[in-house]
Coordinates of C-alpha atoms (C1' of nucleotides) in Angstrom, one line a residue:
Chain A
X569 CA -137.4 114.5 -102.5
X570 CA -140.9 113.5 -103.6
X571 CA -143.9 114.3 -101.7
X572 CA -146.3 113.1 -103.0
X573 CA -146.9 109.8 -101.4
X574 CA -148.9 106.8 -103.1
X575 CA -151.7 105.3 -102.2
X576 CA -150.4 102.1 -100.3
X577 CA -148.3 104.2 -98.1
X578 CA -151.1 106.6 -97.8
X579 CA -153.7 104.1 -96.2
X580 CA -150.6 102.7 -93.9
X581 CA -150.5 106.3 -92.3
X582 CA -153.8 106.4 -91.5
X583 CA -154.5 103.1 -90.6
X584 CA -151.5 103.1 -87.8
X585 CA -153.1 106.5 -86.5
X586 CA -156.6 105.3 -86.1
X587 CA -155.0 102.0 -85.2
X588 CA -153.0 103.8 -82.1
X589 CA -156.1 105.5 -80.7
X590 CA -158.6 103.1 -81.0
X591 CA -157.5 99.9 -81.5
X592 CA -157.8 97.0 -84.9
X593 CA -161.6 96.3 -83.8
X594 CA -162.6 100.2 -82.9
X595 CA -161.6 101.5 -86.6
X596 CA -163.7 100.3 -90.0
X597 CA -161.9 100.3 -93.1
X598 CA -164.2 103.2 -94.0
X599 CA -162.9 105.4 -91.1
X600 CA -159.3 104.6 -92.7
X601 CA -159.6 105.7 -96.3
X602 CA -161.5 108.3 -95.5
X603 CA -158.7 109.6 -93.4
X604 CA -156.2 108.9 -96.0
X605 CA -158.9 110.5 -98.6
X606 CA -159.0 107.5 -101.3
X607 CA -161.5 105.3 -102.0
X608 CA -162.8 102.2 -99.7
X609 CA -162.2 99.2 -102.4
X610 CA -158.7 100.2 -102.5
X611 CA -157.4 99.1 -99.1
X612 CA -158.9 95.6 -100.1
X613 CA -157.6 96.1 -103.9
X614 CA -154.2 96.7 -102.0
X615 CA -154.0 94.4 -99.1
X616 CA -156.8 92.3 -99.3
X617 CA -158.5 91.5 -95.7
X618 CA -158.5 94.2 -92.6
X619 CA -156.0 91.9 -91.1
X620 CA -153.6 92.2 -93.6
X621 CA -153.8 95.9 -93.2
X622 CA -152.6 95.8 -90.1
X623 CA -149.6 93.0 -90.9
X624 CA -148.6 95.5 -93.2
X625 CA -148.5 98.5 -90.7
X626 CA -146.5 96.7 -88.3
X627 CA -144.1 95.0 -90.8
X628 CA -143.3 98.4 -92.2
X629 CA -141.6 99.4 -89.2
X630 CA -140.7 96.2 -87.6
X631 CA -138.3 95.8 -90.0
X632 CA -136.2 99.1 -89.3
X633 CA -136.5 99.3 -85.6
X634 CA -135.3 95.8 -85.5
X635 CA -132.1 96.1 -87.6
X636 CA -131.3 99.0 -85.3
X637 CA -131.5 97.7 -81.8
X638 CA -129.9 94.5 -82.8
X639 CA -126.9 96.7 -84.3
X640 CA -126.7 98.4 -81.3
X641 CA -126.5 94.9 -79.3
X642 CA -123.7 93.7 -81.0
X643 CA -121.8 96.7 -81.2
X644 CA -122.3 96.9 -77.6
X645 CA -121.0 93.6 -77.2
X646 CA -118.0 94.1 -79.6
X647 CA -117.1 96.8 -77.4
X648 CA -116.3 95.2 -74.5
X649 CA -114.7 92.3 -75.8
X650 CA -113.3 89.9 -74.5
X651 CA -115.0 91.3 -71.3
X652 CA -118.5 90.4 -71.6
X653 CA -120.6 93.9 -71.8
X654 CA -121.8 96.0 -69.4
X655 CA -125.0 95.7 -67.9
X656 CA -126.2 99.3 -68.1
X657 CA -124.9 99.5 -71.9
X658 CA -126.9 96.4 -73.2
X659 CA -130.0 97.6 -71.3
X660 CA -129.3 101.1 -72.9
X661 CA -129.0 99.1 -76.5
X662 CA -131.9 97.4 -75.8
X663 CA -133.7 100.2 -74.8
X664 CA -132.1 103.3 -77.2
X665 CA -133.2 102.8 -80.6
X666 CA -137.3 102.9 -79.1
X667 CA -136.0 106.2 -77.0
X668 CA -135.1 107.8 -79.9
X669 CA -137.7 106.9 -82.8
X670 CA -140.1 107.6 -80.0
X671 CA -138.8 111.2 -79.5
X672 CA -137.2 112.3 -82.6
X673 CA -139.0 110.0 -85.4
X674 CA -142.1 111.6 -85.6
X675 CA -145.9 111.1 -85.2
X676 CA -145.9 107.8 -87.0
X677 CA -143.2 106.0 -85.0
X678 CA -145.5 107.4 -81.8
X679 CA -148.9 105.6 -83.3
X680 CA -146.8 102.7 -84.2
X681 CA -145.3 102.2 -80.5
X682 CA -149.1 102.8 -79.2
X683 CA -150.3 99.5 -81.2
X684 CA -147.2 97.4 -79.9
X685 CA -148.6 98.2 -76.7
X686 CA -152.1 97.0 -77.9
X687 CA -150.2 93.7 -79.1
X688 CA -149.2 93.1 -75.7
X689 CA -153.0 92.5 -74.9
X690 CA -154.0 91.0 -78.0
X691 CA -151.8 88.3 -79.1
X692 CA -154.2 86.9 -81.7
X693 CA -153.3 89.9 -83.7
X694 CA -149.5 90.6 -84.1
X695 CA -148.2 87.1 -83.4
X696 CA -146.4 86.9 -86.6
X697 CA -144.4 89.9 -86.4
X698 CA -144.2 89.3 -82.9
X699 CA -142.7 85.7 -82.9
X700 CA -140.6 86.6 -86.1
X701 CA -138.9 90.1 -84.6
X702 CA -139.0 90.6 -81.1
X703 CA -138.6 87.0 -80.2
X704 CA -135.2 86.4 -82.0
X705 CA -134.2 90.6 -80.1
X706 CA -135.4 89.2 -76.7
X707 CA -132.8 85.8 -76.6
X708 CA -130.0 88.1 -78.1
X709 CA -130.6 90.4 -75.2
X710 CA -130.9 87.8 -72.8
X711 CA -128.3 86.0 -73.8
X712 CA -125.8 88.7 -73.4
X713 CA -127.3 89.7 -69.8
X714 CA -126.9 86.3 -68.7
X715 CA -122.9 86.3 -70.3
X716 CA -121.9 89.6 -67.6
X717 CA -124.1 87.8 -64.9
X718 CA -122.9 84.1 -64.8
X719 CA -123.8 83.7 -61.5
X720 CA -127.5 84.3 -61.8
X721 CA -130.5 82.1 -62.3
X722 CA -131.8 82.0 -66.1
X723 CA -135.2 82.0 -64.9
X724 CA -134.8 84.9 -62.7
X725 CA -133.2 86.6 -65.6
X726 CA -136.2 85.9 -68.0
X727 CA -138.7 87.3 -65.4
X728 CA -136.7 90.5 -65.2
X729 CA -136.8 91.0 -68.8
X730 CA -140.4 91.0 -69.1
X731 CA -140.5 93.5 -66.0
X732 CA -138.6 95.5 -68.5
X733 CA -140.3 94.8 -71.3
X734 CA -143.8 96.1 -69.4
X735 CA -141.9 99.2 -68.0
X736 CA -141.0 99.7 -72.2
X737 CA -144.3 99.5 -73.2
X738 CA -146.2 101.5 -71.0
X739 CA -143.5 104.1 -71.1
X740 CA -143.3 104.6 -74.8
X741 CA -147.0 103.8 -75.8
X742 CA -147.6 107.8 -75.1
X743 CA -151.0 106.7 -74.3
X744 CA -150.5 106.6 -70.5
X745 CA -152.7 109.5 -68.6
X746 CA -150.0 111.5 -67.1
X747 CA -153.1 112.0 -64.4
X748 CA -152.5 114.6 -61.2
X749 CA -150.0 113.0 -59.8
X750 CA -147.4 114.9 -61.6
X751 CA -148.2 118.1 -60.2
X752 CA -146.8 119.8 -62.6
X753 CA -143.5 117.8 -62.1
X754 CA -143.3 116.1 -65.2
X755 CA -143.2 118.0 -68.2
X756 CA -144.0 115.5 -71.0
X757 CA -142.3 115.2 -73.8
X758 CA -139.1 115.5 -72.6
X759 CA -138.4 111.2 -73.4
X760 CA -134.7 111.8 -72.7
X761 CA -135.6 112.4 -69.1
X762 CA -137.4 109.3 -68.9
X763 CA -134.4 107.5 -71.0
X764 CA -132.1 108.6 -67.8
X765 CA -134.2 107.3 -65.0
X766 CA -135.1 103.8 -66.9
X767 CA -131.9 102.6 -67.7
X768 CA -131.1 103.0 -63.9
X769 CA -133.7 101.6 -62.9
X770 CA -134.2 98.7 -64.8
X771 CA -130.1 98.1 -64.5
X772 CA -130.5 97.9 -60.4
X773 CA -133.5 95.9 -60.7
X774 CA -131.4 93.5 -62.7
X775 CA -128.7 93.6 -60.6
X776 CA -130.5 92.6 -57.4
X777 CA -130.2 88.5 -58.7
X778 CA -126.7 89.1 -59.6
X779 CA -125.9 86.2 -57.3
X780 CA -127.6 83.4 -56.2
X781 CA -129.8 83.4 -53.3
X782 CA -128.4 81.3 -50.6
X783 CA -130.0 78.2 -50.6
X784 CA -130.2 76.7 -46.8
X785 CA -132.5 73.5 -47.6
Chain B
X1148 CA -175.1 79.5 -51.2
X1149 CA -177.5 80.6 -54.1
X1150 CA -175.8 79.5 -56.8
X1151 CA -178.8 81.2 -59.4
X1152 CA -177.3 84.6 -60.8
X1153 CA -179.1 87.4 -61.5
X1154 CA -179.6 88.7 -64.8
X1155 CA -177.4 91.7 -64.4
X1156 CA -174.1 89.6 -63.3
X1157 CA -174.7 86.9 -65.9
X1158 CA -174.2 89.8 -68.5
X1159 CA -171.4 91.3 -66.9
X1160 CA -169.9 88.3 -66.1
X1161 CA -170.1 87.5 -70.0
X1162 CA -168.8 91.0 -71.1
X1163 CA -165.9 90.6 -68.9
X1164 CA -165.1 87.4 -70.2
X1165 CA -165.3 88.7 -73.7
X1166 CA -163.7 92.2 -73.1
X1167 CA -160.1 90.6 -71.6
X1168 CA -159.9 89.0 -74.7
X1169 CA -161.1 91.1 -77.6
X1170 CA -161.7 94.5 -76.5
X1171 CA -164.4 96.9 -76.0
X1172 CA -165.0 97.1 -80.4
X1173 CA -164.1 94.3 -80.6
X1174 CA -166.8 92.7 -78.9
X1175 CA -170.6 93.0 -79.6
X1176 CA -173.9 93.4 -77.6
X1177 CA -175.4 90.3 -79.0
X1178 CA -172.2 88.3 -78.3
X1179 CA -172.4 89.7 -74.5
X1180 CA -175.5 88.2 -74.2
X1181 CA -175.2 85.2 -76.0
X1182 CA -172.5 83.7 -73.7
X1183 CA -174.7 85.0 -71.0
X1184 CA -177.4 83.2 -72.6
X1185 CA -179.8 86.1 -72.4
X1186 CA -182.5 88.4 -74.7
X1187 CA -180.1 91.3 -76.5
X1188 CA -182.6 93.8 -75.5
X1189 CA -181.3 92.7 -71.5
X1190 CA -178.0 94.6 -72.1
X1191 CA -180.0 98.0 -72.7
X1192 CA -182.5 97.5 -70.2
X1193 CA -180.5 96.9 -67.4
X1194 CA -177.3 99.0 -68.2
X1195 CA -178.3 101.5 -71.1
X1196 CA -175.1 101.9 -73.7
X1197 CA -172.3 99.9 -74.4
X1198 CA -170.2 101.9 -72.5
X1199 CA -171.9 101.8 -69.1
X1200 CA -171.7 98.0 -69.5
X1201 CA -168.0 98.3 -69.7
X1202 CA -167.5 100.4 -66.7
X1203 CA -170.1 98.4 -64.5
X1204 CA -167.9 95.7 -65.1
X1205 CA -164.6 97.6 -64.0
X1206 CA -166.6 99.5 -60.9
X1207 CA -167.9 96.0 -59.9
X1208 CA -164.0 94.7 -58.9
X1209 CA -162.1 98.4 -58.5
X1210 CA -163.6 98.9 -55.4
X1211 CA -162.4 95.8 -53.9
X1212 CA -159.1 95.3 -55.0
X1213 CA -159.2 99.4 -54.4
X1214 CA -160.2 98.7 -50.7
X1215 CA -157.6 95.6 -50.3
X1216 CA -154.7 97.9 -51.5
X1217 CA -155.3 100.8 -49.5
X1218 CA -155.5 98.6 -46.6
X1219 CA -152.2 97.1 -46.8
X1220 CA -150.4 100.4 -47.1
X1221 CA -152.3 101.5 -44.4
X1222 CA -151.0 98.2 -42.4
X1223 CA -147.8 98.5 -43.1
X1224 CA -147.4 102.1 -42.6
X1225 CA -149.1 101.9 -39.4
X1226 CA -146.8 99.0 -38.5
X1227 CA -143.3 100.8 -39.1
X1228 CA -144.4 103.8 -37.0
X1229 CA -142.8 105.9 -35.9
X1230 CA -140.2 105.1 -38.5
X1231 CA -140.9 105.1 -42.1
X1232 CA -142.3 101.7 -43.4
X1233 CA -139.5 99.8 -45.8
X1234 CA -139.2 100.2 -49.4
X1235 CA -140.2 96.4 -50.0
X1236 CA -143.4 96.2 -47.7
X1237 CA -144.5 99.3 -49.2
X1238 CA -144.5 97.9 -52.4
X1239 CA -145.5 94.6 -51.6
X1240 CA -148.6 96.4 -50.0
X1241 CA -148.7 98.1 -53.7
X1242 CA -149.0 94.5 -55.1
X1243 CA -150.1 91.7 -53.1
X1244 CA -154.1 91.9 -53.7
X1245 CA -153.1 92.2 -57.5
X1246 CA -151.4 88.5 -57.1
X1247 CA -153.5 87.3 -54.6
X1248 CA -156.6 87.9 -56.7
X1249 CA -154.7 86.6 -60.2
X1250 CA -153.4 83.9 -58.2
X1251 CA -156.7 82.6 -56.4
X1252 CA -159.1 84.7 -57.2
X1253 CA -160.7 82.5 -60.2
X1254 CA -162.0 83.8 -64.2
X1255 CA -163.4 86.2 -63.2
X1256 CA -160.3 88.3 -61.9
X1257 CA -157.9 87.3 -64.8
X1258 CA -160.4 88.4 -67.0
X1259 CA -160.3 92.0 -65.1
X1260 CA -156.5 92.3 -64.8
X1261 CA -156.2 92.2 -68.5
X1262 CA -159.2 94.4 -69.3
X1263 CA -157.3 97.2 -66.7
X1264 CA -154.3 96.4 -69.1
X1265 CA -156.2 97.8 -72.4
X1266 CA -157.6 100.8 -70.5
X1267 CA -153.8 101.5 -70.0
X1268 CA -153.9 102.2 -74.0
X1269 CA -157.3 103.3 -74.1
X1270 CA -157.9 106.1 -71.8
X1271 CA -160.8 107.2 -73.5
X1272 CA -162.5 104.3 -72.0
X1273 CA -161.6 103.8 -68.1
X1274 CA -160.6 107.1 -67.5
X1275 CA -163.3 107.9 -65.0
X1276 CA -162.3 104.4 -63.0
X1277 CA -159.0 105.4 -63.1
X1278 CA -159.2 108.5 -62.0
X1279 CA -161.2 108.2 -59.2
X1280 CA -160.0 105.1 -57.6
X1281 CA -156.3 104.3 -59.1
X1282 CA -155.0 108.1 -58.6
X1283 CA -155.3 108.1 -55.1
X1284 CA -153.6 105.3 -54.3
X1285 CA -151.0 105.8 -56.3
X1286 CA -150.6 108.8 -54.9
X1287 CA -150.8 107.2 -51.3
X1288 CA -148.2 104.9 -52.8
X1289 CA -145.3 107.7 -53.7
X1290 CA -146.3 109.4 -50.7
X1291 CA -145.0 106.5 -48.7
X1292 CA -142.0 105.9 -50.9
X1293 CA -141.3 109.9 -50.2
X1294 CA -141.4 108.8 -46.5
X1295 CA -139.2 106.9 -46.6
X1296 CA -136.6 107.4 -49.6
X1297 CA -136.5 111.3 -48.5
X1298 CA -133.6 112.3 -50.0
X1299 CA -134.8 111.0 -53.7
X1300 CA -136.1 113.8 -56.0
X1301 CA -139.8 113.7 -56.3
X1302 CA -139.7 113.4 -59.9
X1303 CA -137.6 110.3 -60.0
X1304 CA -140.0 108.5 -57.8
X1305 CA -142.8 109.5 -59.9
X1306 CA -141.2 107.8 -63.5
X1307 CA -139.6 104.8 -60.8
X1308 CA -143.8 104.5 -60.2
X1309 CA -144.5 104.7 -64.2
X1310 CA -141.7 101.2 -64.2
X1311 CA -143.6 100.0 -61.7
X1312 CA -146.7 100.3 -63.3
X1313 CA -145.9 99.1 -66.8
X1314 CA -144.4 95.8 -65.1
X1315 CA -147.4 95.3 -63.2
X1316 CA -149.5 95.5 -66.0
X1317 CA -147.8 93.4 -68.3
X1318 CA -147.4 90.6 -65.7
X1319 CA -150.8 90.6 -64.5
X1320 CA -152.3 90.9 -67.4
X1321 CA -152.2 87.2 -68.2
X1322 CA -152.1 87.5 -71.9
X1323 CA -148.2 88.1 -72.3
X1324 CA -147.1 85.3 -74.9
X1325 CA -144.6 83.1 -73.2
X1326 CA -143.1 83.0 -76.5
X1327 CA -140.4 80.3 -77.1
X1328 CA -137.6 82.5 -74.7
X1329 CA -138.8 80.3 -71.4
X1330 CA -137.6 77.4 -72.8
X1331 CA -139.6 75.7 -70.6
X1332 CA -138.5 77.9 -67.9
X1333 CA -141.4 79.5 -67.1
X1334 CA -144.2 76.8 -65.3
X1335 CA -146.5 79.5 -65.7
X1336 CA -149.3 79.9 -63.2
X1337 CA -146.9 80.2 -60.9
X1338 CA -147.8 83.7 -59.6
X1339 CA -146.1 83.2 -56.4
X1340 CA -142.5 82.9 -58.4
X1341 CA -143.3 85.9 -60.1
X1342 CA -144.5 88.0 -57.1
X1343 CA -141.4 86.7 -55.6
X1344 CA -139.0 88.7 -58.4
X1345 CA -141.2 91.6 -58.7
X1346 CA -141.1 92.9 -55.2
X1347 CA -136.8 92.5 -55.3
X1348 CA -136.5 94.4 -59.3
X1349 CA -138.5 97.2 -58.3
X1350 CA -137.3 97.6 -55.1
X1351 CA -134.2 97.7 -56.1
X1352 CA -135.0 100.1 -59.1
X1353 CA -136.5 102.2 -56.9
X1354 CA -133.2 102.4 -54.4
X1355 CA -131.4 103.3 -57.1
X1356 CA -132.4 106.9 -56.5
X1357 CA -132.3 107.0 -53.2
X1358 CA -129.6 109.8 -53.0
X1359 CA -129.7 112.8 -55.1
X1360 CA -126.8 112.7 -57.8
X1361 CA -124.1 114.4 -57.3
X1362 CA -125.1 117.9 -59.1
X1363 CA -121.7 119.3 -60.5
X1364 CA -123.0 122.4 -62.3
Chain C
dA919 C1' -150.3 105.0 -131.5
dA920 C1' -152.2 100.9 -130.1
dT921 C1' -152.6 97.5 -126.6
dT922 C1' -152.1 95.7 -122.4
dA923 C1' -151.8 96.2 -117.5
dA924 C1' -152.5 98.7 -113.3
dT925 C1' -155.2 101.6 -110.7
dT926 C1' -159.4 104.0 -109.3
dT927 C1' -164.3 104.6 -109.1
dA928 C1' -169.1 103.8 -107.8
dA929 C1' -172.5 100.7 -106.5
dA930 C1' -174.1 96.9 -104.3
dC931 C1' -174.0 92.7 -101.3
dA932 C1' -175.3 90.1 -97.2
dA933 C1' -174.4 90.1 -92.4
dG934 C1' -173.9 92.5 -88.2
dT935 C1' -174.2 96.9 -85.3
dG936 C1' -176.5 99.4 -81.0
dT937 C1' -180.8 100.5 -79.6
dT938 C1' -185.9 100.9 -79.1
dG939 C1' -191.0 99.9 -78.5
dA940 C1' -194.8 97.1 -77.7
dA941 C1' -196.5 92.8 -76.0
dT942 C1' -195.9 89.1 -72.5
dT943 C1' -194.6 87.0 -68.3
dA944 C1' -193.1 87.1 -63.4
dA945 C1' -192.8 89.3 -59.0
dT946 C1' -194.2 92.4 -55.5
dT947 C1' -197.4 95.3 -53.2
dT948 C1' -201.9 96.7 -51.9
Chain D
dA831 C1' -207.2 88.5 -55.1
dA832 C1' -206.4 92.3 -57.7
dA833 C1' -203.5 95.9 -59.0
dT834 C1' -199.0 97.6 -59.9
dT835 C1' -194.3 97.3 -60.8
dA836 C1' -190.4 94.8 -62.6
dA837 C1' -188.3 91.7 -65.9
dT838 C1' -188.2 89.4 -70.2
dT839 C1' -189.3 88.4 -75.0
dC840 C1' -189.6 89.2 -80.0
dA841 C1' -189.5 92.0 -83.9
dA842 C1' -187.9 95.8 -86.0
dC843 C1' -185.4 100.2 -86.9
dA844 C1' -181.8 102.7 -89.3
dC845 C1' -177.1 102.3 -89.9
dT846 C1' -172.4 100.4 -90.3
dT847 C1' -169.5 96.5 -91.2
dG848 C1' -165.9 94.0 -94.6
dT849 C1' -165.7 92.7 -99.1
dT850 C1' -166.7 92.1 -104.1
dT851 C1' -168.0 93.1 -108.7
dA852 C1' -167.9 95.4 -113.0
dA853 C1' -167.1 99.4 -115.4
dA854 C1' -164.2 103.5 -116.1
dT855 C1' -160.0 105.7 -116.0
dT856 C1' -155.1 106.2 -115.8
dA857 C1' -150.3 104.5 -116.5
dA858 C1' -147.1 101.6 -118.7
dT859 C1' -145.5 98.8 -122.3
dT860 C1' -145.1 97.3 -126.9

DNA sequence: AATTAATTTAAACAAGTGTTGAATTAATTT
DNA sequence: AAATTAATTCAACACTTGTTTAAATTAATT
C-alpha cells in the first residue's frame, strides 16, 4: 500500500477541502497548492483553468458514488420481483450509499458532499457532472417509485423527490449549524441516527399522494 | 410614490442581485456598484467592509419575513386554543410568507431566498442573522409541533425540522435546475403547486413519529 | 549511457481586489 | 446668506488574482 500520493491527487485533496468551506470563488489557486504544499504553476500544468480543477474534484467521486447507489436500485428492484419494490427500500437505496460514505468514508467524502450542496445554488458550476450523473440516478429512482405507486400523479411524484433531494443535501452537507435548538439532544455524528428517522420520513411524505386526490369538478 | 432610491438601497439592491447568483467571493465591490451604477468608494462609505454589505442586505428582509412568520404561528396557535393547533396549519404557518414572498414578492425576494440558501453552506457568513432571528422561530416552531404531536420524542421532531428545512431551502431557493426529469411536468413559477405538496409531504413525514416506537429492549 | 519526455521550479504578466484620503459638490442648519 | 454637515467623485494604495513563460530538474525510454 503506497503512501505516498502524487501530485494530481494531492491538489484534488486540497482543493475539495478549501472548496467545502469556502466555496469555487472564496479559494485562489494559491490557497490550494499551498495547502497541498507544491508549487502554483502546477495545478494549471495539470488541469489547466480553475474550473477544470473543480470538474476534476467532482468527477473523481461522482463516478464511484454513482455506480453504488444505482447498484443498490436495481438490486432493490430485483428483489422484489415480480412485485414492484418497496417504497421504504428504494428510498433507503437511494438514500444509503450517501449515509454511509458520509459516515464511514472519511474527511474527503464529507468536503465532497459539502460542494454538492454548493452546486445546488450554483448551477453554472457543476452542470456537467450534474446533468451527466445525478440526472440519469433521479429518473431511475423515479421511475421505480412511480412502478409501486401506480395510482399517483407523476408530477406530484417529481415534486416529492426534490423535497427529498433538499432534505439530502442539507442533511449530509455537514455544514448545517446544529444551533441551540438541540439542547444537547443531538449528538452529532451519529449519521445512522439521522439515516433511521429520514427514510421514515421521507417514505410517509411520499406516501401521502399514494392515491389520487378526489377530483369533484 | 418616490420612485428615486437612495444611494444605500441602490447598492444593496445590486449586491443582492449579484450575491443570489454568484456568492459572497464570488462577487466584487466594483461589480456591486456598477450595476448599481454608483462611485466604488460608495460601498465603503456607507456600509464599511464587504461583509457588513452582505448582512445589511440579509437584516434588510429577515425582519419582515421574521415578523410575517411568527405572526402566523402565533395566529394559528391562538386560533386552536384551548386545543393544540394541527400539524398542517402549523407548518403552513412555518411556510406561507416564504411562498407568498417567492411567489409575489418580485426580484428582490428571489434574489434573497437563494442567498439564505448559500448561508445554509456557509455559516461563516450569516451566522449572526441566523442566529438571532431563524433560531427562535424554529424553536417556536418545534415547540408547537411538541404541542401537539406529544407523544413523539423530542429528538425526532428536531431531525423531522432538519427535512423540513433542507426541502424548504432547496425549493425556494429558485436556482434548483429543472433538469430534463419534468419532462415538461413542471410549469415552473407555479409556487402555489408547490406549496400545495409541501405542506401534505412534511406533514405527513412529520406524523410518522407521532407515537413512540415500540421499545422492545 | 544518451536522449527524449515529463515534471517541477521561479519569475513575471496584466488585470482585478478591498479600501482609503483628499478634493468637490449637494444638502441642511444656523 | 453663511457655515456646517453629508454625500459623492477621482485617483491611488498595496496586494491578490489566474495564468503563462522559459529554464532547471527529474523520470522514463531508447
Amino acid at each position: 500500500m503506497t503512501n505516498k500520493k502524487n501530485t494530481k491527487d494531492l491538489i484534488l485533496d486540497a482543493a475539495e477541502k478549501l472548496f467545502a468551506v469556502r466555496g469555487f470563488y472564496g479559494v485562489s489557486i494559491r490557497q490550494i497548492t499551498a495547502e497541498a504544499d507544491v508549487d502554483p504553476a502546477l495545478a494549471s500544468y495539470h488541469f489547466g483553468k480553475k474550473n477544470d480543477i473543480f470538474d476534476a474534484v467532482m468527477l473523481r467521486r461522482a463516478e464511484i458514488l454513482n455506480r453504488e447507489r444505482i447498484q443498490m436500485l436495481d438490486d432493490c428492484i430485483r428483489r422484489a420481483q415480480p412485485n414492484p419494490a418497496p417504497l421504504h427500500e428504494i428510498i433507503d437505496a437511494f438514500t444509503h450509499a450517501l449515509l454511509n460514505r458520509s459516515n464511514k468514508g472519511g474527511t474527503g467524502w464529507k468536503s465532497y458532499f459539502a460542494i454538492i450542496a454548493q452546486i445546488n445554488n450554483h448551477p453554472e458550476l457543476g452542470g456537467v457532472i450534474m446533468t451527466q450523473y445525478f440526472d440519469p440516478l433521479a429518473k431511475k429512482f423515479l421511475d421505480a417509485i412511480h412502478a409501486t405507486m401506480p395510482a399517483a400523479e407523476k408530477e406530484d411524484l417529481f415534486w416529492c423527490y426534490h423535497f427529498l433531494s433538499g432534505a439530502l443535501t442539507l442533511t449530509f452537507s455537514g455544514t448545517e449549524r446544529i444551533s441551540n435548538l438541540s439542547d444537547g439532544l443531538c449528538q452529532s455524528s451519529n449519521l445512522d441516527a439521522v439515516h433511521e428517522r429520514l427514510v421514515p420520513f421521507i417514505t410517509a411524505g411520499f406516501e401521502a399522494f399514494k392515491q389520487q386526490p378526489n377530483k369533484t369538478p
